[in-house]
Amino acid sequence: MNTAGHSEATARRGLELTPFRGLRYDPDRVGSLAAVTSPPYDVVVRPDGLYHLQSNDPHNIVRLILPQAATPAARNEQAAATLRHWLSEGVLAADPVPGLYVYEQRDGAGMLQRGIIGALRVSDPADQVVLPHEDVMPHVIADRAALMRATSANLEPLLLTYRGNGTAADTTTVVERTAEQEPLFSTTTEDGYSHRLWSITDPADVARIQSDLSRHQALIADGHHRWATYRRLRAEHPSPSPWDYGLVLLVDTARYPLRVRAIHRLLHGLPVTDALAALDGLFRVRHLHSPLPEALEVLADAACAGNAFLLAGDGAFHLVDRPDPDLLARTIPADRPAAWRTLDATVLHATLLDHVWHIPEDDPARIAYIHDTAATVRKAERDGGTAVLMHPVREEVVRDLARQGVTMPRKSTSFGPKPASGLVLRALDL
């Protein structure tokens, strides 16, 4: 990212994006392109959203990114067998020549996002080329790595952002010109977003993009676990190999700013009454008798003044704020920047989860991470658990911490819009 206070010249090397032969659905072999797409694997609200997507079309991409079977090994083998079957049947087919891909998303409110999909050389955080900003969970990396090994494919791109400089020679110039041409496909998904894809195969355009991106670094906006998985798989295979690269979407946020939303927590087995009782004397608790939109406004106002959370699950909303300073001093690590120590996610994980509620943050039997606010509340009410609703952190805070090499607590942010899964895949044996 070319931002004030940090020079990209300090990076050992810049972004190295490589063309690949994309695997894409044959429109004549599926009901519709919209019906075979899915949100990224970790955004699908399981099991409700999973079953809905599976019923949309027998070839929906969730059968690859979230295969269903009795054991992890069986799930991964099922995904690999499904991918082989779809390739043999022509449901998925590789483009004839390698290329980069321009991907466009629009919504009905005037939002427009465009970026470049390609195979990016995998690097380590110390290289300062791709900057992570969140911690990751080892069991998720192991799960994604096993799936990628079994399928020998990158099934969905992760989302990276960089800051272009607006010159006539930058990547955006090629992107805008390409977007004036006829796309490979155009489709609208049920969430109201329209999607279009173009390929860039002209060697001069590819070289122009590669030259421009080589001067930039990127921030991981969405896909920390998949990036960590790419790094693990690269280490397992002697270089050079296709595993030296991973599938990404790169968006220039100087041209197309992303939205930043919160990721909420669902605490299994902890009723709201018990969660609130444990906070007595440690946080201020106010009971709100208002619908979700108004409760979120109250949360936003409280978050401007300090750490604040909204608890739900018993049919009402409870604003939790004004933590006891002595409690924070005892539970928040002091060896991090002030911007990290005061994050809501830091207080949630270090103080509430670890110290007050004693819930391991990486135990899927105790905690779930859900992007959809209303879905988090519904599931808490249905299951008798506690929904912890978060207020989003500002993008500039995320970027500043990433430049310092400081990672935020896992699942701290949700950048969007996220690329739809199923529009273009990368097979590592092509």
PDB file of C-alpha atoms in Angstrom, residues 11-307:
ATOM      1  CA  ALA A  11       9.496  -4.068   0.878  1.00  0.00           C
ATOM      2  CA  ARG A  12      11.986  -6.661  -0.275  1.00  0.00           C
ATOM      3  CA  ARG A  13       9.898  -7.095  -3.388  1.00  0.00           C
ATOM      4  CA  GLY A  14       6.421  -6.122  -4.450  1.00  0.00           C
ATOM      5  CA  LEU A  15       3.389  -8.098  -5.487  1.00  0.00           C
ATOM      6  CA  GLU A  16       4.090 -10.759  -8.117  1.00  0.00           C
ATOM      7  CA  LEU A  17       0.865 -11.670  -9.896  1.00  0.00           C
ATOM      8  CA  THR A  18       0.847 -14.442 -12.501  1.00  0.00           C
ATOM      9  CA  PRO A  19      -1.744 -15.449 -15.138  1.00  0.00           C
ATOM     10  CA  PHE A  20      -3.394 -18.855 -14.840  1.00  0.00           C
ATOM     11  CA  ARG A  21      -5.899 -20.975 -16.743  1.00  0.00           C
ATOM     12  CA  GLY A  22      -9.071 -20.342 -14.813  1.00  0.00           C
ATOM     13  CA  LEU A  23     -11.573 -23.127 -14.209  1.00  0.00           C
ATOM     14  CA  ARG A  24     -15.056 -21.807 -14.895  1.00  0.00           C
ATOM     15  CA  TYR A  25     -18.555 -23.238 -15.022  1.00  0.00           C
ATOM     16  CA  ASP A  26     -19.973 -23.977 -18.455  1.00  0.00           C
ATOM     17  CA  PRO A  27     -23.248 -21.986 -18.493  1.00  0.00           C
ATOM     18  CA  ASP A  28     -24.850 -24.680 -20.660  1.00  0.00           C
ATOM     19  CA  ARG A  29     -24.176 -27.346 -18.004  1.00  0.00           C
ATOM     20  CA  VAL A  30     -25.691 -25.582 -14.978  1.00  0.00           C
ATOM     21  CA  GLY A  31     -29.058 -24.040 -14.184  1.00  0.00           C
ATOM     22  CA  SER A  32     -27.559 -20.549 -13.950  1.00  0.00           C
ATOM     23  CA  LEU A  33     -24.236 -19.051 -12.954  1.00  0.00           C
ATOM     24  CA  ALA A  34     -25.910 -17.307 -10.021  1.00  0.00           C
ATOM     25  CA  ALA A  35     -27.233 -20.626  -8.736  1.00  0.00           C
ATOM     26  CA  VAL A  36     -23.774 -22.222  -8.531  1.00  0.00           C
ATOM     27  CA  THR A  37     -22.088 -19.390  -6.618  1.00  0.00           C
ATOM     28  CA  SER A  38     -21.707 -19.023  -2.864  1.00  0.00           C
ATOM     29  CA  PRO A  39     -20.298 -16.584  -0.336  1.00  0.00           C
ATOM     30  CA  PRO A  40     -16.804 -17.524   0.896  1.00  0.00           C
ATOM     31  CA  TYR A  41     -16.725 -20.714   2.961  1.00  0.00           C
ATOM     32  CA  ASP A  42     -16.527 -18.905   6.318  1.00  0.00           C
ATOM     33  CA  VAL A  43     -19.443 -16.578   5.567  1.00  0.00           C
ATOM     34  CA  VAL A  44     -21.975 -19.336   4.848  1.00  0.00           C
ATOM     35  CA  VAL A  45     -24.226 -19.525   7.914  1.00  0.00           C
ATOM     36  CA  ARG A  46     -24.290 -23.240   8.593  1.00  0.00           C
ATOM     37  CA  PRO A  47     -26.348 -25.291   8.351  1.00  0.00           C
ATOM     38  CA  ASP A  48     -29.186 -23.066   7.092  1.00  0.00           C
ATOM     39  CA  GLY A  49     -27.280 -21.308   4.343  1.00  0.00           C
ATOM     40  CA  LEU A  50     -25.443 -24.459   3.349  1.00  0.00           C
ATOM     41  CA  TYR A  51     -28.596 -26.448   2.678  1.00  0.00           C
ATOM     42  CA  HIS A  52     -30.142 -23.513   0.830  1.00  0.00           C
ATOM     43  CA  LEU A  53     -27.140 -23.212  -1.465  1.00  0.00           C
ATOM     44  CA  GLN A  54     -26.987 -26.955  -2.069  1.00  0.00           C
ATOM     45  CA  SER A  55     -30.623 -26.903  -3.162  1.00  0.00           C
ATOM     46  CA  ASN A  56     -30.046 -24.025  -5.579  1.00  0.00           C
ATOM     47  CA  ASP A  57     -28.203 -26.252  -8.045  1.00  0.00           C
ATOM     48  CA  PRO A  58     -26.592 -29.706  -7.774  1.00  0.00           C
ATOM     49  CA  HIS A  59     -23.336 -28.110  -8.924  1.00  0.00           C
ATOM     50  CA  ASN A  60     -23.210 -25.294  -6.375  1.00  0.00           C
ATOM     51  CA  ILE A  61     -19.646 -24.503  -5.319  1.00  0.00           C
ATOM     52  CA  VAL A  62     -20.431 -25.261  -1.648  1.00  0.00           C
ATOM     53  CA  ARG A  63     -20.120 -28.950  -2.570  1.00  0.00           C
ATOM     54  CA  LEU A  64     -16.413 -28.220  -3.082  1.00  0.00           C
ATOM     55  CA  ILE A  65     -15.658 -25.580  -0.425  1.00  0.00           C
ATOM     56  CA  LEU A  66     -17.894 -27.094   2.302  1.00  0.00           C
ATOM     57  CA  PRO A  67     -18.253 -30.799   1.460  1.00  0.00           C
ATOM     58  CA  GLN A  68     -20.495 -32.828   3.780  1.00  0.00           C
ATOM     59  CA  ALA A  69     -19.470 -36.265   5.080  1.00  0.00           C
ATOM     60  CA  ALA A  70     -18.979 -38.085   8.380  1.00  0.00           C
ATOM     61  CA  THR A  71     -15.254 -37.391   8.798  1.00  0.00           C
ATOM     62  CA  PRO A  72     -12.805 -34.700   7.641  1.00  0.00           C
ATOM     63  CA  ALA A  73     -10.972 -37.199   5.443  1.00  0.00           C
ATOM     64  CA  ALA A  74     -14.241 -38.322   3.840  1.00  0.00           C
ATOM     65  CA  ARG A  75     -15.290 -34.701   3.273  1.00  0.00           C
ATOM     66  CA  ASN A  76     -12.050 -33.868   1.489  1.00  0.00           C
ATOM     67  CA  GLU A  77     -12.136 -37.004  -0.652  1.00  0.00           C
ATOM     68  CA  GLN A  78     -15.728 -36.216  -1.549  1.00  0.00           C
ATOM     69  CA  ALA A  79     -14.718 -32.715  -2.679  1.00  0.00           C
ATOM     70  CA  ALA A  80     -11.849 -34.136  -4.748  1.00  0.00           C
ATOM     71  CA  ALA A  81     -14.129 -36.746  -6.348  1.00  0.00           C
ATOM     72  CA  THR A  82     -16.772 -34.105  -7.073  1.00  0.00           C
ATOM     73  CA  LEU A  83     -14.207 -31.834  -8.710  1.00  0.00           C
ATOM     74  CA  ARG A  84     -12.876 -34.690 -10.862  1.00  0.00           C
ATOM     75  CA  HIS A  85     -16.422 -35.620 -11.877  1.00  0.00           C
ATOM     76  CA  TRP A  86     -17.366 -32.056 -12.811  1.00  0.00           C
ATOM     77  CA  LEU A  87     -14.196 -31.724 -14.883  1.00  0.00           C
ATOM     78  CA  SER A  88     -14.798 -35.004 -16.695  1.00  0.00           C
ATOM     79  CA  GLU A  89     -18.416 -34.028 -17.381  1.00  0.00           C
ATOM     80  CA  GLY A  90     -17.455 -30.565 -18.619  1.00  0.00           C
ATOM     81  CA  VAL A  91     -19.378 -28.797 -15.853  1.00  0.00           C
ATOM     82  CA  LEU A  92     -16.107 -27.007 -15.108  1.00  0.00           C
ATOM     83  CA  ALA A  93     -13.647 -26.313 -17.905  1.00  0.00           C
ATOM     84  CA  ALA A  94     -10.274 -24.588 -18.068  1.00  0.00           C
ATOM     85  CA  ASP A  95      -9.857 -21.496 -20.182  1.00  0.00           C
ATOM     86  CA  PRO A  96      -7.671 -22.214 -23.236  1.00  0.00           C
ATOM     87  CA  VAL A  97      -4.848 -19.799 -22.365  1.00  0.00           C
ATOM     88  CA  PRO A  98      -3.568 -18.346 -19.092  1.00  0.00           C
ATOM     89  CA  GLY A  99      -4.822 -14.918 -18.141  1.00  0.00           C
ATOM     90  CA  LEU A 100      -5.552 -12.473 -15.393  1.00  0.00           C
ATOM     91  CA  TYR A 101      -9.212 -11.727 -14.702  1.00  0.00           C
ATOM     92  CA  VAL A 102     -11.032  -8.454 -14.120  1.00  0.00           C
ATOM     93  CA  TYR A 103     -13.853  -8.995 -11.648  1.00  0.00           C
ATOM     94  CA  GLU A 104     -16.650  -6.487 -11.073  1.00  0.00           C
ATOM     95  CA  GLN A 105     -19.328  -6.323  -8.380  1.00  0.00           C
ATOM     96  CA  ARG A 106     -22.241  -3.871  -8.201  1.00  0.00           C
ATOM     97  CA  ASP A 107     -25.178  -3.502  -5.866  1.00  0.00           C
ATOM     98  CA  GLY A 108     -28.447  -1.629  -6.224  1.00  0.00           C
ATOM     99  CA  ALA A 109     -27.239   1.268  -4.090  1.00  0.00           C
ATOM    100  CA  GLY A 110     -24.535   2.463  -6.470  1.00  0.00           C
ATOM    101  CA  MET A 111     -21.589   0.523  -5.048  1.00  0.00           C
ATOM    102  CA  LEU A 112     -19.051  -0.498  -7.695  1.00  0.00           C
ATOM    103  CA  GLN A 113     -15.948  -2.575  -7.050  1.00  0.00           C
ATOM    104  CA  ARG A 114     -13.440  -3.852  -9.588  1.00  0.00           C
ATOM    105  CA  GLY A 115     -10.226  -5.765  -9.121  1.00  0.00           C
ATOM    106  CA  ILE A 116      -7.787  -8.249 -10.629  1.00  0.00           C
ATOM    107  CA  ILE A 117      -7.874 -11.989  -9.979  1.00  0.00           C
ATOM    108  CA  GLY A 118      -4.596 -13.838 -10.452  1.00  0.00           C
ATOM    109  CA  ALA A 119      -2.121 -16.254  -8.890  1.00  0.00           C
ATOM    110  CA  LEU A 120      -0.009 -14.305  -6.403  1.00  0.00           C
ATOM    111  CA  ARG A 121       3.433 -15.432  -5.263  1.00  0.00           C
ATOM    112  CA  VAL A 122       3.163 -16.456  -1.613  1.00  0.00           C
ATOM    113  CA  SER A 123       5.357 -14.483   0.786  1.00  0.00           C
ATOM    114  CA  ASP A 124       6.028 -14.353   4.513  1.00  0.00           C
ATOM    115  CA  PRO A 125       4.891 -11.505   6.805  1.00  0.00           C
ATOM    116  CA  ALA A 126       8.537 -10.510   7.336  1.00  0.00           C
ATOM    117  CA  ASP A 127       8.764  -9.704   3.622  1.00  0.00           C
ATOM    118  CA  GLN A 128       6.238  -6.859   4.108  1.00  0.00           C
ATOM    119  CA  VAL A 129       4.618  -7.680   0.760  1.00  0.00           C
ATOM    120  CA  VAL A 130       1.298  -9.085   1.976  1.00  0.00           C
ATOM    121  CA  LEU A 131       0.323  -7.708   5.375  1.00  0.00           C
ATOM    122  CA  PRO A 132      -1.938  -9.730   7.671  1.00  0.00           C
ATOM    123  CA  HIS A 133      -3.886  -7.880  10.336  1.00  0.00           C
ATOM    124  CA  GLU A 134      -5.598 -10.718  12.215  1.00  0.00           C
ATOM    125  CA  ASP A 135      -4.544 -13.785  14.146  1.00  0.00           C
ATOM    126  CA  VAL A 136      -5.585 -17.172  12.780  1.00  0.00           C
ATOM    127  CA  MET A 137      -6.856 -20.442  14.228  1.00  0.00           C
ATOM    128  CA  PRO A 138      -4.666 -23.511  13.631  1.00  0.00           C
ATOM    129  CA  HIS A 139      -7.577 -25.933  13.220  1.00  0.00           C
ATOM    130  CA  VAL A 140      -9.041 -23.823  10.398  1.00  0.00           C
ATOM    131  CA  ILE A 141      -5.692 -23.735   8.579  1.00  0.00           C
ATOM    132  CA  ALA A 142      -5.384 -27.510   8.942  1.00  0.00           C
ATOM    133  CA  ASP A 143      -8.900 -27.949   7.566  1.00  0.00           C
ATOM    134  CA  ARG A 144      -8.345 -25.683   4.545  1.00  0.00           C
ATOM    135  CA  ALA A 145      -4.914 -27.209   3.853  1.00  0.00           C
ATOM    136  CA  ALA A 146      -6.338 -30.732   3.818  1.00  0.00           C
ATOM    137  CA  LEU A 147      -9.050 -29.632   1.381  1.00  0.00           C
ATOM    138  CA  MET A 148      -6.557 -27.932  -0.956  1.00  0.00           C
ATOM    139  CA  ARG A 149      -4.242 -30.952  -0.875  1.00  0.00           C
ATOM    140  CA  ALA A 150      -7.099 -33.304  -1.711  1.00  0.00           C
ATOM    141  CA  THR A 151      -8.432 -31.209  -4.580  1.00  0.00           C
ATOM    142  CA  SER A 152      -5.057 -29.800  -5.709  1.00  0.00           C
ATOM    143  CA  ALA A 153      -6.891 -26.538  -6.290  1.00  0.00           C
ATOM    144  CA  ASN A 154      -7.490 -23.039  -4.993  1.00  0.00           C
ATOM    145  CA  LEU A 155     -11.287 -23.100  -4.899  1.00  0.00           C
ATOM    146  CA  GLU A 156     -11.969 -19.434  -4.069  1.00  0.00           C
ATOM    147  CA  PRO A 157      -9.923 -16.232  -4.145  1.00  0.00           C
ATOM    148  CA  LEU A 158      -9.066 -14.342  -0.988  1.00  0.00           C
ATOM    149  CA  LEU A 159      -9.445 -10.556  -0.959  1.00  0.00           C
ATOM    150  CA  LEU A 160      -6.398  -8.262  -0.837  1.00  0.00           C
ATOM    151  CA  THR A 161      -6.295  -4.476  -1.052  1.00  0.00           C
ATOM    152  CA  TYR A 162      -3.558  -2.117  -2.214  1.00  0.00           C
ATOM    153  CA  ARG A 163      -3.320   1.622  -2.811  1.00  0.00           C
ATOM    154  CA  GLY A 164      -2.762   2.661  -6.423  1.00  0.00           C
ATOM    155  CA  ASN A 165      -1.138   5.957  -7.275  1.00  0.00           C
ATOM    156  CA  GLY A 166      -3.564   7.050  -9.988  1.00  0.00           C
ATOM    157  CA  THR A 167      -1.011   7.391 -12.787  1.00  0.00           C
ATOM    158  CA  ALA A 168      -1.779   6.562 -16.404  1.00  0.00           C
ATOM    159  CA  ALA A 169       0.406   3.466 -16.201  1.00  0.00           C
ATOM    160  CA  ASP A 170      -1.318   1.805 -13.273  1.00  0.00           C
ATOM    161  CA  THR A 171      -3.354  -1.380 -13.158  1.00  0.00           C
ATOM    162  CA  THR A 172      -6.626   0.517 -12.873  1.00  0.00           C
ATOM    163  CA  THR A 173      -6.162   1.877 -16.406  1.00  0.00           C
ATOM    164  CA  VAL A 174      -6.133  -1.658 -17.814  1.00  0.00           C
ATOM    165  CA  VAL A 175      -9.032  -2.654 -15.558  1.00  0.00           C
ATOM    166  CA  GLU A 176     -11.221   0.247 -16.704  1.00  0.00           C
ATOM    167  CA  ARG A 177     -10.463  -0.324 -20.369  1.00  0.00           C
ATOM    168  CA  THR A 178     -11.155  -4.035 -20.075  1.00  0.00           C
ATOM    169  CA  ALA A 179     -14.481  -3.372 -18.343  1.00  0.00           C
ATOM    170  CA  GLU A 180     -15.684  -1.527 -21.461  1.00  0.00           C
ATOM    171  CA  GLN A 181     -15.528  -4.785 -23.432  1.00  0.00           C
ATOM    172  CA  GLU A 182     -17.958  -7.698 -23.556  1.00  0.00           C
ATOM    173  CA  PRO A 183     -17.539  -9.809 -20.380  1.00  0.00           C
ATOM    174  CA  LEU A 184     -17.020 -13.551 -20.239  1.00  0.00           C
ATOM    175  CA  PHE A 185     -20.244 -13.643 -18.249  1.00  0.00           C
ATOM    176  CA  SER A 186     -22.640 -11.474 -16.306  1.00  0.00           C
ATOM    177  CA  THR A 187     -24.938 -12.691 -13.536  1.00  0.00           C
ATOM    178  CA  THR A 188     -26.909 -11.365 -10.576  1.00  0.00           C
ATOM    179  CA  THR A 189     -27.008 -13.312  -7.323  1.00  0.00           C
ATOM    180  CA  GLU A 190     -29.974 -13.444  -4.971  1.00  0.00           C
ATOM    181  CA  ASP A 191     -28.398 -10.882  -2.640  1.00  0.00           C
ATOM    182  CA  GLY A 192     -28.857  -8.292  -5.408  1.00  0.00           C
ATOM    183  CA  TYR A 193     -25.193  -8.066  -6.411  1.00  0.00           C
ATOM    184  CA  SER A 194     -24.336  -8.240 -10.081  1.00  0.00           C
ATOM    185  CA  HIS A 195     -21.077  -9.914 -11.105  1.00  0.00           C
ATOM    186  CA  ARG A 196     -19.092  -9.628 -14.337  1.00  0.00           C
ATOM    187  CA  LEU A 197     -15.792 -11.233 -15.335  1.00  0.00           C
ATOM    188  CA  TRP A 198     -13.320 -10.502 -18.134  1.00  0.00           C
ATOM    189  CA  SER A 199     -10.012 -12.148 -19.013  1.00  0.00           C
ATOM    190  CA  ILE A 200      -6.774 -10.294 -19.774  1.00  0.00           C
ATOM    191  CA  THR A 201      -4.542 -12.361 -22.022  1.00  0.00           C
ATOM    192  CA  ASP A 202      -2.723  -9.695 -24.043  1.00  0.00           C
ATOM    193  CA  PRO A 203       0.974  -9.976 -23.048  1.00  0.00           C
ATOM    194  CA  ALA A 204       1.431  -6.200 -23.043  1.00  0.00           C
ATOM    195  CA  ASP A 205      -1.492  -5.653 -20.674  1.00  0.00           C
ATOM    196  CA  VAL A 206      -0.376  -8.484 -18.413  1.00  0.00           C
ATOM    197  CA  ALA A 207       3.167  -7.065 -18.298  1.00  0.00           C
ATOM    198  CA  ARG A 208       1.818  -3.597 -17.547  1.00  0.00           C
ATOM    199  CA  ILE A 209      -0.169  -4.899 -14.581  1.00  0.00           C
ATOM    200  CA  GLN A 210       2.734  -6.978 -13.304  1.00  0.00           C
ATOM    201  CA  SER A 211       5.118  -4.031 -13.511  1.00  0.00           C
ATOM    202  CA  ASP A 212       2.711  -1.772 -11.641  1.00  0.00           C
ATOM    203  CA  LEU A 213       1.891  -4.267  -8.891  1.00  0.00           C
ATOM    204  CA  SER A 214       5.577  -5.040  -8.339  1.00  0.00           C
ATOM    205  CA  ARG A 215       5.827  -1.607  -6.693  1.00  0.00           C
ATOM    206  CA  HIS A 216       3.027  -2.253  -4.208  1.00  0.00           C
ATOM    207  CA  GLN A 217       2.271  -4.203  -1.062  1.00  0.00           C
ATOM    208  CA  ALA A 218      -1.171  -5.396  -0.026  1.00  0.00           C
ATOM    209  CA  LEU A 219      -3.311  -5.772   3.055  1.00  0.00           C
ATOM    210  CA  ILE A 220      -5.283  -8.977   3.601  1.00  0.00           C
ATOM    211  CA  ALA A 221      -8.877  -7.769   3.720  1.00  0.00           C
ATOM    212  CA  ASP A 222     -10.508 -11.201   3.824  1.00  0.00           C
ATOM    213  CA  GLY A 223      -8.879 -14.628   3.822  1.00  0.00           C
ATOM    214  CA  HIS A 224      -6.245 -14.716   6.576  1.00  0.00           C
ATOM    215  CA  HIS A 225      -6.714 -18.451   7.058  1.00  0.00           C
ATOM    216  CA  ARG A 226      -6.465 -19.183   3.356  1.00  0.00           C
ATOM    217  CA  TRP A 227      -3.292 -17.069   3.079  1.00  0.00           C
ATOM    218  CA  ALA A 228      -1.779 -18.930   6.037  1.00  0.00           C
ATOM    219  CA  THR A 229      -2.836 -22.145   4.286  1.00  0.00           C
ATOM    220  CA  TYR A 230      -1.054 -21.058   1.104  1.00  0.00           C
ATOM    221  CA  ARG A 231       2.089 -20.487   3.176  1.00  0.00           C
ATOM    222  CA  ARG A 232       1.832 -23.918   4.782  1.00  0.00           C
ATOM    223  CA  LEU A 233       1.332 -25.687   1.464  1.00  0.00           C
ATOM    224  CA  ARG A 234       4.176 -23.765  -0.175  1.00  0.00           C
ATOM    225  CA  ALA A 235       6.486 -24.973   2.605  1.00  0.00           C
ATOM    226  CA  GLU A 236       5.419 -28.571   1.965  1.00  0.00           C
ATOM    227  CA  HIS A 237       6.370 -28.539  -1.728  1.00  0.00           C
ATOM    228  CA  PRO A 238       9.912 -27.967  -3.049  1.00  0.00           C
ATOM    229  CA  SER A 239      10.170 -24.754  -5.025  1.00  0.00           C
ATOM    230  CA  PRO A 240       9.566 -24.044  -7.823  1.00  0.00           C
ATOM    231  CA  SER A 241       6.048 -25.460  -7.827  1.00  0.00           C
ATOM    232  CA  PRO A 242       2.464 -24.298  -8.434  1.00  0.00           C
ATOM    233  CA  TRP A 243       2.124 -24.117  -4.631  1.00  0.00           C
ATOM    234  CA  ASP A 244       4.398 -21.072  -4.665  1.00  0.00           C
ATOM    235  CA  TYR A 245       1.296 -19.128  -5.738  1.00  0.00           C
ATOM    236  CA  GLY A 246      -2.235 -18.707  -4.421  1.00  0.00           C
ATOM    237  CA  LEU A 247      -5.491 -17.408  -5.882  1.00  0.00           C
ATOM    238  CA  VAL A 248      -6.322 -13.806  -4.910  1.00  0.00           C
ATOM    239  CA  LEU A 249      -8.479 -10.833  -5.851  1.00  0.00           C
ATOM    240  CA  LEU A 250      -6.548  -7.537  -5.657  1.00  0.00           C
ATOM    241  CA  VAL A 251      -8.593  -4.337  -5.260  1.00  0.00           C
ATOM    242  CA  ASP A 252      -7.167  -0.821  -5.456  1.00  0.00           C
ATOM    243  CA  THR A 253      -8.922   0.900  -2.549  1.00  0.00           C
ATOM    244  CA  ALA A 254      -7.721   4.312  -3.717  1.00  0.00           C
ATOM    245  CA  ARG A 255     -10.162   3.775  -6.592  1.00  0.00           C
ATOM    246  CA  TYR A 256     -12.670   1.390  -4.989  1.00  0.00           C
ATOM    247  CA  PRO A 257     -12.904   1.766  -1.193  1.00  0.00           C
ATOM    248  CA  LEU A 258     -14.100  -1.307   0.672  1.00  0.00           C
ATOM    249  CA  ARG A 259     -16.684  -1.431   3.423  1.00  0.00           C
ATOM    250  CA  VAL A 260     -15.622  -2.596   6.875  1.00  0.00           C
ATOM    251  CA  ARG A 261     -18.125  -4.483   9.004  1.00  0.00           C
ATOM    252  CA  ALA A 262     -17.908  -6.370  12.282  1.00  0.00           C
ATOM    253  CA  ILE A 263     -17.844 -10.130  12.787  1.00  0.00           C
ATOM    254  CA  HIS A 264     -20.056 -11.230  15.657  1.00  0.00           C
ATOM    255  CA  ARG A 265     -19.661 -14.046  18.178  1.00  0.00           C
ATOM    256  CA  LEU A 266     -22.153 -16.741  19.123  1.00  0.00           C
ATOM    257  CA  LEU A 267     -21.337 -18.321  22.478  1.00  0.00           C
ATOM    258  CA  HIS A 268     -22.727 -21.839  22.700  1.00  0.00           C
ATOM    259  CA  GLY A 269     -23.948 -23.116  26.052  1.00  0.00           C
ATOM    260  CA  LEU A 270     -23.805 -19.721  27.772  1.00  0.00           C
ATOM    261  CA  PRO A 271     -27.294 -18.289  28.412  1.00  0.00           C
ATOM    262  CA  VAL A 272     -27.577 -14.514  28.357  1.00  0.00           C
ATOM    263  CA  THR A 273     -28.567 -14.415  32.026  1.00  0.00           C
ATOM    264  CA  ASP A 274     -25.345 -16.205  33.003  1.00  0.00           C
ATOM    265  CA  ALA A 275     -23.225 -14.025  30.721  1.00  0.00           C
ATOM    266  CA  LEU A 276     -24.678 -10.858  32.252  1.00  0.00           C
ATOM    267  CA  ALA A 277     -24.401 -12.131  35.817  1.00  0.00           C
ATOM    268  CA  ALA A 278     -20.673 -12.679  35.352  1.00  0.00           C
ATOM    269  CA  LEU A 279     -20.295  -9.014  34.372  1.00  0.00           C
ATOM    270  CA  ASP A 280     -21.708  -7.629  37.612  1.00  0.00           C
ATOM    271  CA  GLY A 281     -19.383  -4.937  38.900  1.00  0.00           C
ATOM    272  CA  LEU A 282     -17.020  -5.310  35.936  1.00  0.00           C
ATOM    273  CA  PHE A 283     -18.962  -3.579  33.130  1.00  0.00           C
ATOM    274  CA  ARG A 284     -21.960  -1.285  32.990  1.00  0.00           C
ATOM    275  CA  VAL A 285     -25.008  -3.144  31.667  1.00  0.00           C
ATOM    276  CA  ARG A 286     -28.071  -1.400  30.230  1.00  0.00           C
ATOM    277  CA  HIS A 287     -31.126  -3.326  29.069  1.00  0.00           C
ATOM    278  CA  LEU A 288     -32.551  -2.014  25.803  1.00  0.00           C
ATOM    279  CA  HIS A 289     -36.168  -2.458  24.799  1.00  0.00           C
ATOM    280  CA  SER A 290     -35.770  -1.643  21.118  1.00  0.00           C
ATOM    281  CA  PRO A 291     -35.506  -3.478  17.780  1.00  0.00           C
ATOM    282  CA  LEU A 292     -32.150  -4.526  16.362  1.00  0.00           C
ATOM    283  CA  PRO A 293     -31.534  -1.465  14.126  1.00  0.00           C
ATOM    284  CA  GLU A 294     -32.061   0.938  17.037  1.00  0.00           C
ATOM    285  CA  ALA A 295     -29.990  -1.221  19.387  1.00  0.00           C
ATOM    286  CA  LEU A 296     -27.123  -1.135  16.888  1.00  0.00           C
ATOM    287  CA  GLU A 297     -27.339   2.668  16.830  1.00  0.00           C
ATOM    288  CA  VAL A 298     -27.017   2.733  20.601  1.00  0.00           C
ATOM    289  CA  LEU A 299     -24.000   0.412  20.290  1.00  0.00           C
ATOM    290  CA  ALA A 300     -22.410   2.728  17.719  1.00  0.00           C
ATOM    291  CA  ASP A 301     -22.817   5.746  20.009  1.00  0.00           C
ATOM    292  CA  ALA A 302     -21.359   3.869  22.979  1.00  0.00           C
ATOM    293  CA  ALA A 303     -18.431   2.564  20.898  1.00  0.00           C
ATOM    294  CA  CYS A 304     -17.407   6.151  20.141  1.00  0.00           C
ATOM    295  CA  ALA A 305     -16.760   6.662  23.855  1.00  0.00           C
ATOM    296  CA  GLY A 306     -15.001   3.362  24.599  1.00  0.00           C
ATOM    297  CA  ASN A 307     -15.324  -0.408  24.511  1.00  0.00           C
TER     298      ASN A 307
END
